[in-house]
Short mmCIF file of C-alpha atoms and ligand atoms in Angstrom, two decimals:
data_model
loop_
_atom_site.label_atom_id
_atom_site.label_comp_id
_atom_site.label_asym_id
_atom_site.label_seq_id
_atom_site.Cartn_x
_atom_site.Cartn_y
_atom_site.Cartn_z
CA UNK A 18 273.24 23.74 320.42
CA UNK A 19 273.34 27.23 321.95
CA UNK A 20 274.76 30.19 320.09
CA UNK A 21 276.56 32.89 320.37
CA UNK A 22 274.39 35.10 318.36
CA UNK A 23 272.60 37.66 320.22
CA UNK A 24 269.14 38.15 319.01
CA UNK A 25 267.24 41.05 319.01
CA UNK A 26 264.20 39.43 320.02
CA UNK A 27 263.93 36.04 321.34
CA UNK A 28 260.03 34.85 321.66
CA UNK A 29 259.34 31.65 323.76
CA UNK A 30 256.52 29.83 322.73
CA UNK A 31 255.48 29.47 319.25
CA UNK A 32 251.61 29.42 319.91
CA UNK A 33 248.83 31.62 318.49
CA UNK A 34 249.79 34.20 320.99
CA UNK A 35 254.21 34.29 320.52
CA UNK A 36 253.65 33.82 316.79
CA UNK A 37 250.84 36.85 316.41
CA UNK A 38 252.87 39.34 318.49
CA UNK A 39 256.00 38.06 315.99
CA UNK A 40 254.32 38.77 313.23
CA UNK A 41 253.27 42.01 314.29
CA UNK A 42 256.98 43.15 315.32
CA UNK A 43 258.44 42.12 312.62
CA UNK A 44 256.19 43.69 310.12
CA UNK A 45 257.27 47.01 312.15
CA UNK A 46 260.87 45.91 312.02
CA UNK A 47 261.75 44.02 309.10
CA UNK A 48 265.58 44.48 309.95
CA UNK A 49 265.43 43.18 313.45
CA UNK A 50 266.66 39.58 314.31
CA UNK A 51 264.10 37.05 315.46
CA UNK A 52 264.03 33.49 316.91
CA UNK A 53 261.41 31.97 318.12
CA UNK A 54 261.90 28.87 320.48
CA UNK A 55 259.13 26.26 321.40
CA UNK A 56 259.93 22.76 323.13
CA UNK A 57 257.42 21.10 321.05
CA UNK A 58 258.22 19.93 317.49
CA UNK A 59 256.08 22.25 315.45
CA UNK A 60 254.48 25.28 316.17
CA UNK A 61 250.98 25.53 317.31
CA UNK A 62 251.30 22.23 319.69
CA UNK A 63 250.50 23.46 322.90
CA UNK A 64 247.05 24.86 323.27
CA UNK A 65 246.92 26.10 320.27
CA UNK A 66 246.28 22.70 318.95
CA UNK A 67 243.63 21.74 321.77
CA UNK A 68 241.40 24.49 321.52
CA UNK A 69 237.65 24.10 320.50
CA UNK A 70 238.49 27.51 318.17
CA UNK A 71 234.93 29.00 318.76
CA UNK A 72 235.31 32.56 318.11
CA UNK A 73 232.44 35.27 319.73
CA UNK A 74 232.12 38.93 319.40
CA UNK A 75 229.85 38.88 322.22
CA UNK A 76 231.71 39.95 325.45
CA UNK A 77 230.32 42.76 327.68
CA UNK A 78 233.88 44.30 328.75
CA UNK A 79 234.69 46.74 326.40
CA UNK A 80 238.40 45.38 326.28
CA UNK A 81 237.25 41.87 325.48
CA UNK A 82 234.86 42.57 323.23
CA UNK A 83 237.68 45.16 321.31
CA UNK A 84 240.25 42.45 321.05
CA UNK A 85 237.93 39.91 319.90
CA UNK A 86 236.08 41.94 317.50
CA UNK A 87 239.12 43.03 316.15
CA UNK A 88 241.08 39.99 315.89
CA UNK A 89 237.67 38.15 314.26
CA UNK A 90 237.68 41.07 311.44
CA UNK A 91 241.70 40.34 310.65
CA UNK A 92 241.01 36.74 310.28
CA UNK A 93 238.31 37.52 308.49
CA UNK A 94 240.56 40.12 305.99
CA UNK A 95 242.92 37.05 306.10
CA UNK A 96 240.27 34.45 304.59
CA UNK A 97 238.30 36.81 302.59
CA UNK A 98 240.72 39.41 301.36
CA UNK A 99 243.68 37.66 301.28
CA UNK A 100 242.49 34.01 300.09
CA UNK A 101 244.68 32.71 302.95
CA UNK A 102 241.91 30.25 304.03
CA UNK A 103 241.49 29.54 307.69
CA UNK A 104 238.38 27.54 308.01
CA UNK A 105 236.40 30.69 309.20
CA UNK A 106 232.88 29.48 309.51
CA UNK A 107 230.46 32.30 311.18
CA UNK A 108 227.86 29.63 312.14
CA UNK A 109 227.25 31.17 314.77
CA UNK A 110 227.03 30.89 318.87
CA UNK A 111 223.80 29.42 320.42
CA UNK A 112 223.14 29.63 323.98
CA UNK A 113 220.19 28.07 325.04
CA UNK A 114 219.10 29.92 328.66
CA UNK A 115 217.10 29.19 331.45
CA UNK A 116 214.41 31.16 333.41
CA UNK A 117 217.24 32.59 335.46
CA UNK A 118 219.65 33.33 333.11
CA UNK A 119 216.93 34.88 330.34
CA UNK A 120 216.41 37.08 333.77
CA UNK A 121 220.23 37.61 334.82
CA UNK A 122 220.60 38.52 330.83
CA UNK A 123 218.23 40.77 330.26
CA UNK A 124 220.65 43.70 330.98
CA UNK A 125 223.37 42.31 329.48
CA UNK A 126 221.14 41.55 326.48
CA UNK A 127 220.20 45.43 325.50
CA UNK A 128 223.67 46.62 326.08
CA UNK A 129 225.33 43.93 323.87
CA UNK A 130 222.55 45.31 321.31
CA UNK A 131 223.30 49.02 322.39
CA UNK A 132 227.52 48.24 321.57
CA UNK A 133 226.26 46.91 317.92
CA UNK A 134 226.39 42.79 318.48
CA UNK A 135 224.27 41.34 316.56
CA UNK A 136 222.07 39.29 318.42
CA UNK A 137 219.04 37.41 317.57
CA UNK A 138 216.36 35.76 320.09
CA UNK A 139 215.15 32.75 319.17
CA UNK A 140 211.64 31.91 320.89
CA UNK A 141 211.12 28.37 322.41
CA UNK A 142 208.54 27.73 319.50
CA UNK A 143 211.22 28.16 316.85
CA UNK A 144 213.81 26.24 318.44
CA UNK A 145 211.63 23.17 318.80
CA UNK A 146 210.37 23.73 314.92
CA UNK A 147 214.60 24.31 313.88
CA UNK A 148 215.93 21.69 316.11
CA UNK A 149 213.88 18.52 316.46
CA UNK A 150 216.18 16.68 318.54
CA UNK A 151 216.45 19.38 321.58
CA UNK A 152 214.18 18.86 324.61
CA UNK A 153 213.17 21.96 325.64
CA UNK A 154 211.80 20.54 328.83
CA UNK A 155 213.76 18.09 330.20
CA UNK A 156 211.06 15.80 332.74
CA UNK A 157 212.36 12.56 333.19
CA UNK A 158 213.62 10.95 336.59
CA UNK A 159 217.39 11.62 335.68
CA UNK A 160 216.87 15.31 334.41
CA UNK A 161 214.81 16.11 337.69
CA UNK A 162 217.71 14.26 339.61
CA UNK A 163 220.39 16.70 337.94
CA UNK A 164 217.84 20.16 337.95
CA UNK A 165 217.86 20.31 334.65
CA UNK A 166 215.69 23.27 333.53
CA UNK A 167 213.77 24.35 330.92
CA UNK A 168 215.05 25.90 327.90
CA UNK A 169 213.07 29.77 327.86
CA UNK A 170 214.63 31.01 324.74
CA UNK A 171 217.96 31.13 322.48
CA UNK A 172 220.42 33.98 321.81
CA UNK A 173 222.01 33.34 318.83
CA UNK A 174 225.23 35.38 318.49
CA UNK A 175 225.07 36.05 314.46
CA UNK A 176 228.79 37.54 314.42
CA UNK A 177 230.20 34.31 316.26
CA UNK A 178 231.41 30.84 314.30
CA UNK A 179 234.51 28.56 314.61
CA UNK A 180 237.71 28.84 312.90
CA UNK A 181 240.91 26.45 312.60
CA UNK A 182 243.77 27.34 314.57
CA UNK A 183 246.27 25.15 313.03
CA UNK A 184 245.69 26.88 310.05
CA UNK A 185 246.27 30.90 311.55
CA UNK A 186 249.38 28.81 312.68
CA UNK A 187 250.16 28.00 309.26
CA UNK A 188 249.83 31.68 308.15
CA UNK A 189 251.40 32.99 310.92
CA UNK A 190 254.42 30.42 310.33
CA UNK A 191 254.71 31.00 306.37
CA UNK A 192 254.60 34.89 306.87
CA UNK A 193 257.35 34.80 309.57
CA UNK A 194 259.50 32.22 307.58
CA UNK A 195 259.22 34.72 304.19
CA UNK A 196 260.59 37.58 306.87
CA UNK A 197 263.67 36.03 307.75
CA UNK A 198 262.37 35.05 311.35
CA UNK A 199 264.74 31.68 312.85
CA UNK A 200 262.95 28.96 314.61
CA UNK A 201 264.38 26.51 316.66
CA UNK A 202 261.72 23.49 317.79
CA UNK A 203 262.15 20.84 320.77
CA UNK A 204 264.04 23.54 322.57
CA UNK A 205 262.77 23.69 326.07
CA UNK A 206 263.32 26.97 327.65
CA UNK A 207 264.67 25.76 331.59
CA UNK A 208 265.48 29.30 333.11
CA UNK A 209 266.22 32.01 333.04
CA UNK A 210 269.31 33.92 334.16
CA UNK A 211 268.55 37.68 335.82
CA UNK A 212 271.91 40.10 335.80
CA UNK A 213 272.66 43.59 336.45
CA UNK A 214 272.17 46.32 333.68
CA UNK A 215 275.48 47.72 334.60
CA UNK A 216 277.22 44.90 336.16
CA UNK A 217 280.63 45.19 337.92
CA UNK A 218 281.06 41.46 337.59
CA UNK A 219 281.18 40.75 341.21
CA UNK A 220 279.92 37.62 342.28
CA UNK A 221 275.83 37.25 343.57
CA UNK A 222 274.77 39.99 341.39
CA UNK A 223 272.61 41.14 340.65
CA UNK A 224 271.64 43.03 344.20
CA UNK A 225 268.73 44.73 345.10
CA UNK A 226 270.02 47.75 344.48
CA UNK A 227 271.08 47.34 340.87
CA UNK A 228 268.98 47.77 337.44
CA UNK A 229 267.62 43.91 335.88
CA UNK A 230 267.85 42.42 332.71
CA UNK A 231 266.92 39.37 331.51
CA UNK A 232 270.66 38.20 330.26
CA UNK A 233 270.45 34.74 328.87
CA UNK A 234 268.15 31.95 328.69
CA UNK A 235 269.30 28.06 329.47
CA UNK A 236 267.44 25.53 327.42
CA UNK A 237 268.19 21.79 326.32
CA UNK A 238 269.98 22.96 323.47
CA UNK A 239 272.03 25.47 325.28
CA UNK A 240 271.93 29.14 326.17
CA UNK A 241 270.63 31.91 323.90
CA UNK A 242 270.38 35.52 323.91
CA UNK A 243 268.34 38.86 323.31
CA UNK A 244 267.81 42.50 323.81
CA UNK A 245 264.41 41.35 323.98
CA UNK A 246 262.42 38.73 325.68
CA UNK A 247 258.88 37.91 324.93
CA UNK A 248 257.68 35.10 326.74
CA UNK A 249 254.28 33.34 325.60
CA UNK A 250 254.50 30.26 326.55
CA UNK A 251 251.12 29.75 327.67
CA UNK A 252 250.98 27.70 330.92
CA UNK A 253 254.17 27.19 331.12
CA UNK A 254 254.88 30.73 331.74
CA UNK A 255 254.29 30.92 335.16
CA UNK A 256 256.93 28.32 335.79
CA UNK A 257 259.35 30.15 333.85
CA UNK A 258 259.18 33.74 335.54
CA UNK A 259 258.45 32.89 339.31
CA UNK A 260 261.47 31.90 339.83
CA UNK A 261 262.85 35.32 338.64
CA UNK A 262 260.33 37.04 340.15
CA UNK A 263 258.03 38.30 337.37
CA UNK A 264 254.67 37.29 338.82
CA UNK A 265 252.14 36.71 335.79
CA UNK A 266 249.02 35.85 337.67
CA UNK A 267 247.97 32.50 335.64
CA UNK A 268 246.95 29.66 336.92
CA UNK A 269 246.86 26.19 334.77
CA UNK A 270 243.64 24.33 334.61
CA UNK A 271 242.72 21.10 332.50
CA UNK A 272 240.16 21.32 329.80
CA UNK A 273 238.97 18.26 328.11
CA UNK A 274 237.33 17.76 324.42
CA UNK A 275 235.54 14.79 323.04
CA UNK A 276 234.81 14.09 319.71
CA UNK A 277 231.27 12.64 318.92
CA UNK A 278 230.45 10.66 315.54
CA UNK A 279 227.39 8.90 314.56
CA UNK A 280 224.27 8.44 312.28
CA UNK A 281 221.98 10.20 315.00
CA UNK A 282 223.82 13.27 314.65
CA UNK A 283 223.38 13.88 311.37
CA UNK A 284 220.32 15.78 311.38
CA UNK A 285 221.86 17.76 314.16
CA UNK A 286 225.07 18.97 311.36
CA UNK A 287 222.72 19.70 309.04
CA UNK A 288 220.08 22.19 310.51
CA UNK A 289 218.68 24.75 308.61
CA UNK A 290 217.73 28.39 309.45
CA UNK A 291 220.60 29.74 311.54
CA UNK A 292 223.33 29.76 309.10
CA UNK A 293 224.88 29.58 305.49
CA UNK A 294 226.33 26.47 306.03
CA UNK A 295 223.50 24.92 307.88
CA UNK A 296 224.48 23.37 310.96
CA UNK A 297 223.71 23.71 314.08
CA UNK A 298 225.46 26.86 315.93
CA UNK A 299 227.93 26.27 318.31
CA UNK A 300 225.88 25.78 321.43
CA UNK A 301 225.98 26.54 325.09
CA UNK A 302 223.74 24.38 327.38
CA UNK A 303 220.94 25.82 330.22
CA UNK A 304 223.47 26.27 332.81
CA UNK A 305 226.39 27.58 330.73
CA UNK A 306 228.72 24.75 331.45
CA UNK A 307 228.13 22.35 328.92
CA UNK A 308 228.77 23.27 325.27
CA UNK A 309 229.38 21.70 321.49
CA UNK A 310 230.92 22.55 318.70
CA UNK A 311 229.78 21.37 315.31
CA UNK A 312 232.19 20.01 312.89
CA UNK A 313 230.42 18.86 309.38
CA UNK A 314 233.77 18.03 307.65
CA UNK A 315 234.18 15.41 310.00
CA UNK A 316 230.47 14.92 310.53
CA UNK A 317 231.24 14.90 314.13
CA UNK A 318 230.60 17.16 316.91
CA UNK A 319 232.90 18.38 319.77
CA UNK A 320 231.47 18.33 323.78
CA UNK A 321 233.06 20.03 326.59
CA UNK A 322 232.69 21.76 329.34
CA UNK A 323 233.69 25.07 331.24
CA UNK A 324 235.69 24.48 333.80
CA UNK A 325 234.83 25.52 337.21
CA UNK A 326 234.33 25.09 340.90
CA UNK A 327 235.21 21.47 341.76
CA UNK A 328 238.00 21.10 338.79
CA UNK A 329 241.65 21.83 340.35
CA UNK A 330 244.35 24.45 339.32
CA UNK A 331 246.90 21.99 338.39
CA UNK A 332 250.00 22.02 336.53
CA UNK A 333 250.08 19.35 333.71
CA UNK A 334 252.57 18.96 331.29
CA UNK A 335 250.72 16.99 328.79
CA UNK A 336 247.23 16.89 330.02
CA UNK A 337 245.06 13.75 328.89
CA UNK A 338 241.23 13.00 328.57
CA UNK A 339 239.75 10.77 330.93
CA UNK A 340 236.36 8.97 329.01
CA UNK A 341 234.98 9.14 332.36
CA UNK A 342 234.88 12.87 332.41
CA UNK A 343 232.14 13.06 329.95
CA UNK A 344 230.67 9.88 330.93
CA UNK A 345 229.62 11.39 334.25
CA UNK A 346 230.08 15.43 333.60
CA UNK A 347 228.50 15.62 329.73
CA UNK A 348 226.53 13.23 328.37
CA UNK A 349 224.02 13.09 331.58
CA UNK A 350 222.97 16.71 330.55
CA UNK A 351 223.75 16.52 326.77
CA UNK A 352 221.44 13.38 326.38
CA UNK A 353 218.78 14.73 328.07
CA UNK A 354 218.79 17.83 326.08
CA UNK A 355 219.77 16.33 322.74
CA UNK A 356 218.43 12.56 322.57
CA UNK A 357 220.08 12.45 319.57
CA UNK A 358 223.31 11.96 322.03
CA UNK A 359 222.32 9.00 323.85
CA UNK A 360 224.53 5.76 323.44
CA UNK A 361 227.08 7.80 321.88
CA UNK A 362 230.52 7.43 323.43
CA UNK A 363 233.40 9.80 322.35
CA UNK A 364 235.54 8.49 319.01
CA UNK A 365 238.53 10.67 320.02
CA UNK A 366 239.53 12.73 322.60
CA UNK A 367 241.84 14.96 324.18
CA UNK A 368 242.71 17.91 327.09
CA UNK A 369 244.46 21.08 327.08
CA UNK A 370 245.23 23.15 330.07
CA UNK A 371 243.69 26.90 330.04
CA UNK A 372 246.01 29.89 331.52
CA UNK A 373 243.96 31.32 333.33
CA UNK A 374 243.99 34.86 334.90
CA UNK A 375 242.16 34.14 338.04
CA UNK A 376 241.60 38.12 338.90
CA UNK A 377 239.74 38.93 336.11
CA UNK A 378 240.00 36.49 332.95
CA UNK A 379 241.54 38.78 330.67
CA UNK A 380 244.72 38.64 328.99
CA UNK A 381 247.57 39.97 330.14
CA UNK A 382 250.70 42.35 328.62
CA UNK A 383 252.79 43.38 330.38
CA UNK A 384 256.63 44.41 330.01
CA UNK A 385 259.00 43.55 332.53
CA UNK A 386 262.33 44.72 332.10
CA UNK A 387 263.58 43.72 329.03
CA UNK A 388 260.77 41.63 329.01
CA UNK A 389 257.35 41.52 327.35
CA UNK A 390 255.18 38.62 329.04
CA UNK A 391 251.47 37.48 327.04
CA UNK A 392 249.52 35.43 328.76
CA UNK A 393 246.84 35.09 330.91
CA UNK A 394 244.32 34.06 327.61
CA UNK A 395 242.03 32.14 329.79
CA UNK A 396 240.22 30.02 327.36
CA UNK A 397 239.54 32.31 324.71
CA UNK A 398 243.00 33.00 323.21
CA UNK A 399 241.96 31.99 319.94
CA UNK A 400 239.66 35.06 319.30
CA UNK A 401 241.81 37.27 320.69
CA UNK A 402 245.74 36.93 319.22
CA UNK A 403 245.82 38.90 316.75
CA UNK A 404 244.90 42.04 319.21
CA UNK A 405 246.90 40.77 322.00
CA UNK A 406 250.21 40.12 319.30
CA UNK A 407 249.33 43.96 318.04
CA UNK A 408 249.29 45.21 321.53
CA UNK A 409 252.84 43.07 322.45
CA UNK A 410 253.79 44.76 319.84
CA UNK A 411 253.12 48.33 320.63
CA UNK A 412 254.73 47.69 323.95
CA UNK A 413 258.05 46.18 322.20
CA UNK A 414 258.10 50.41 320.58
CA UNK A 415 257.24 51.84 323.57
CA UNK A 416 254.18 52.74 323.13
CA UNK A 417 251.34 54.18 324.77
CA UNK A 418 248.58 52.75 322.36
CA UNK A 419 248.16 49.73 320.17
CA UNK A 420 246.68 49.82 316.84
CA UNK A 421 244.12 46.99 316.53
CA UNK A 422 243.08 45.61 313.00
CA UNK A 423 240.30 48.01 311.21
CA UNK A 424 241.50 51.02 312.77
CA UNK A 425 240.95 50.26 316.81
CA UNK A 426 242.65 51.44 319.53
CA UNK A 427 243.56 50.14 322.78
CA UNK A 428 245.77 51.56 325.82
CA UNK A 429 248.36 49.05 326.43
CA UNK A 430 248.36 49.99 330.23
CA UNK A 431 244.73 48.28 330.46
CA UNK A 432 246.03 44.93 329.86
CA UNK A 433 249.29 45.37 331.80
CA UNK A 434 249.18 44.54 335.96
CA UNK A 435 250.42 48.41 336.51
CA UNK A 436 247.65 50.18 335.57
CA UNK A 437 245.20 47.32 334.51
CA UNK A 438 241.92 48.56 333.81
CA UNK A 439 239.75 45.83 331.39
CA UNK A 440 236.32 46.49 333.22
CA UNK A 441 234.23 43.40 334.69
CA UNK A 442 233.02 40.57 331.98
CA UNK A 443 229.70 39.14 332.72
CA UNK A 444 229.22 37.00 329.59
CA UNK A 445 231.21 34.30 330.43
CA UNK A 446 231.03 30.78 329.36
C1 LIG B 1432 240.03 22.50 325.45
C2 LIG B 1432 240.27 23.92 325.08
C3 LIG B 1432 239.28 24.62 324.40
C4 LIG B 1432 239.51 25.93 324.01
N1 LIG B 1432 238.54 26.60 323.29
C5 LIG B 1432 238.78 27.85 322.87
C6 LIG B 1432 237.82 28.52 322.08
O1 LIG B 1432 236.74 27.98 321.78
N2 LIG B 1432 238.11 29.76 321.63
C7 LIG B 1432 239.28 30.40 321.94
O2 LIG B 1432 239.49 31.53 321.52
N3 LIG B 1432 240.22 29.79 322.71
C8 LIG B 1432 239.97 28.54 323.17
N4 LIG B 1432 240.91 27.90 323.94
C9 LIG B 1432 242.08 28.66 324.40
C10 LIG B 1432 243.14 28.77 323.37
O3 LIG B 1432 243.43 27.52 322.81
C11 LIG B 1432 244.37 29.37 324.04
O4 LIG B 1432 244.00 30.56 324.72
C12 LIG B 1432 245.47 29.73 323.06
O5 LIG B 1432 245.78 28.63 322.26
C13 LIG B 1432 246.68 30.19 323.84
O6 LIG B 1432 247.75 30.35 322.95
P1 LIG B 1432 249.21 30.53 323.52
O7 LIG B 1432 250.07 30.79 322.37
O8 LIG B 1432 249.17 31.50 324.64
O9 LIG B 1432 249.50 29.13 324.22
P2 LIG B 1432 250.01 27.77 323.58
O10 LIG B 1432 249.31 27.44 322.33
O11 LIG B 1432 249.95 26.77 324.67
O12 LIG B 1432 251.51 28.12 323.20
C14 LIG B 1432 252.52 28.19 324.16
C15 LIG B 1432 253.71 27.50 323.57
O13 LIG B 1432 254.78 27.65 324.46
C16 LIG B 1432 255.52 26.46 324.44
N5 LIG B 1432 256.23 26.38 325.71
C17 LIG B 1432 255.74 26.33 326.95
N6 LIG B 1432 256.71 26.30 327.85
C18 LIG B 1432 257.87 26.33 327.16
C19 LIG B 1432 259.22 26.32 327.53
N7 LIG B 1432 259.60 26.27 328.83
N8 LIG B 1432 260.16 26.36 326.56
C20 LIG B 1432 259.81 26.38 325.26
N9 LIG B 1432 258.53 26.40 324.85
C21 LIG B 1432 257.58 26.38 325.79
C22 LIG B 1432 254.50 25.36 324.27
O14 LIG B 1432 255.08 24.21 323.70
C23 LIG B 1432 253.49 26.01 323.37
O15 LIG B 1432 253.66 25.70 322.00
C24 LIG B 1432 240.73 26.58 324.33
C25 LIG B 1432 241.73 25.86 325.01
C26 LIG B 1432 241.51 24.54 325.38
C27 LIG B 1432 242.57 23.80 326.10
#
């Protein structure tokens, strides 16, 4: 297809992430031109779709905790205020610690508390007496096999739930549509041509000596044009600025999800005492790999892990779940901490592929040129897109400071490479 139309801005990637930071520009410039590209069918597909959508205000970086806490309270204006529902369900986060880590928290703990989280302990007698089916001392042959520990206590994050992406899509995509913003779907973005600002049309340019611009992009439906570029296209945006150069600092890496269903669960979804809608909170394991997600709608529950040290950087373009995964990774530990797992093999299942910032696991803005890259969300891009589309945004004016939902603020330099400054995060799932 192609066109000959130049755009004013051109977003690839019609995730959470290029759809927020849309939203946000065009709100600021309801005259400008917009089209947003994505080489899936439908926006929302890539990652977006995958996610487990826990959302936490609990972060001890003050940038993390900012963009979450502010991106939490628009989603929250969006359900509450606006009647837009998105599934917001503040059921809360669980994480169930260890000697060690009740130790390596302690800090952590009082400064969360200090920065106005609201945090709750939960004392080993009360989890027993609100959660029947957790073993708070795993002893048999298999546990001692894997050093399973002892659960000391629970933090339960009050200010923490789940939420449904597909449906922030859905707002995102109706408010964009109503503004005059073009999309264009199964349009693969396949480079991306580089020429000189002031070009004198002489062959090889543009030379190291001349001013860039991002001229043109080639995709499967032809070339298309901007003053602007914003590329979010999650983990595949790495593969579409090396070659030009623009080095974004992500690295993909699979993350699987498997859906749980059956009768022993039950009194798992509907535990009282930690929440309005009584379920269990979303819960981290002793060891702060292993976690769940409860779902009641579907009566099912959603395992996974973090990923870490022995699971590769690896470029996928349609990652898949392997059964065997949480045959071997989860359900050893989740069974002997839940019994109300045990014979319980996965109903569904599926993998995204995180794009991860392996400095520091923040996200990153940063403006290249004429253009503005977002990425870098690192597993938790779901709690943080409205900030990061509001600080895209600030950069698209030029701006020194992006105005967060409820009044925040946040230097755009700190999530830029330049100047990056986003402090170290220590609560890390
Ligand atoms: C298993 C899993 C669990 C997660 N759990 C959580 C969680 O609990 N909480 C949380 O906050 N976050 C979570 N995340 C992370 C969250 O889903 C992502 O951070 C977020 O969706 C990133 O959004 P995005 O818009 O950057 O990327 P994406 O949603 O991947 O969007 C990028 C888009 O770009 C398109 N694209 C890519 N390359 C091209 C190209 N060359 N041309 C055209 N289009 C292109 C893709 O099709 C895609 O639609 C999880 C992710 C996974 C995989």
């Amino acid at each position: 297809m192609g066109t000959s139309k130049r755009y004013d801005l051109l977003v690839i990637g019609a995730g959470i992430i290029g759809l927020s930071a849309a939203y946000h520009i065009k709100e600021n410039h309801p005259d400008i031109s917009v089209l947003i590209i994505d080489r899936h069918a439908a926006p929302g597909q890539g990652d977006t779709a995958k996610s487990v959508a826990a959302i936490r205000d609990t972060f001890t970086s003050d940038v993390n905790r900012t963009l979450a806490r502010s991106s939490i309270d628009f989603y929250k204006h969006i359900q509450f205020e606006t009647g837009f529902n998105l599934n917001l369900e503040l059921v809360g986060y669980l994480w169930l610690l260890n000697k060690e880590e009740v130790k390596a928290y302690e800090a952590i703990e009082a400064d969360m508390h200090e920065q106005g989280m609201r945090l709750r302990t939960v004392e080993r007698n009360k989890l027993s007496e609100l959660i029947p089916d957790l073993t708070l001392d795993p002893s048999s042959e298999q546990s001692n096999l894997m050093g399973l520990k002892s659960v000391e206590k629970g933090l339960h994050g009050l200010d923490c739930g789940t939420i449904a992406p597909e449906l922030i899509v859905n707002f995102y995509d109706a408010e964009l549509r109503k503004r005059g913003v073009e999309f264009l779907f199964g349009a693969k973005a396949e480079s991306i041509r580089l020429g000189a600002k002031q070009s004198f049309g002489l062959p090889g340019e543009p030379f190291v000596w001349q001013d860039k611009l991002i001229k043109e992009i080639q995709t499967n439906q032809g070339p298309f044009s901007a003053e602007t570029y914003l590329v979010a296209a999650g983990i595949g945006t790495a593969q579409l600025l090396d070659p030009i150069g623009i080095d974004c600092m992500i690295k993909p890496r699979k993350n699987s999800v498997f859906q749980l269903r059956g009768t022993s669960l039950e009194r798992l979804l509907a535990t009282k005492g930690f929440n309005e809608q009584n379920t269990t909170p979303f819960t981290i394991l002793p060891g702060g790999r292993i976690y769940f997600r409860p779902v009641p709608k579907e009566r099912s529950i959603w395992a996974a892990s973090a990923p870490g040290l022995g699971q590769p950087f690896k470029l996928e373009e349609e990652p898949s779940a392997d059964e065997s995964y949480y045959t071997q990774n989860i359900y050893p530990v989740l069974s002997e901490y839940y019994t109300c797992f045990t014979n319980l093999r996965p109903v569904n299942m599926w993998a995204g592929s995180y794009d991860v910032n392996s400095l520091d696991g923040t996200p990153i803005v940063e403006k290249v040129a004429n253009c503005i890259v977002a990425t870098g969300m690192s597993g938790s891009g779901i709690m943080k897109a409205d900030a990061v589309g509001r600080v895209a945004t600030a950069i698209f004016d030029d701006k020194e400071e992006a105005r967060l939902f409820g009044d925040r603020k946040l230097s755009t330099s700190r999530l830029g490479l330049a100047d990056r400054s986003v402090g170290k995060e220590e609560f890390v799932i």
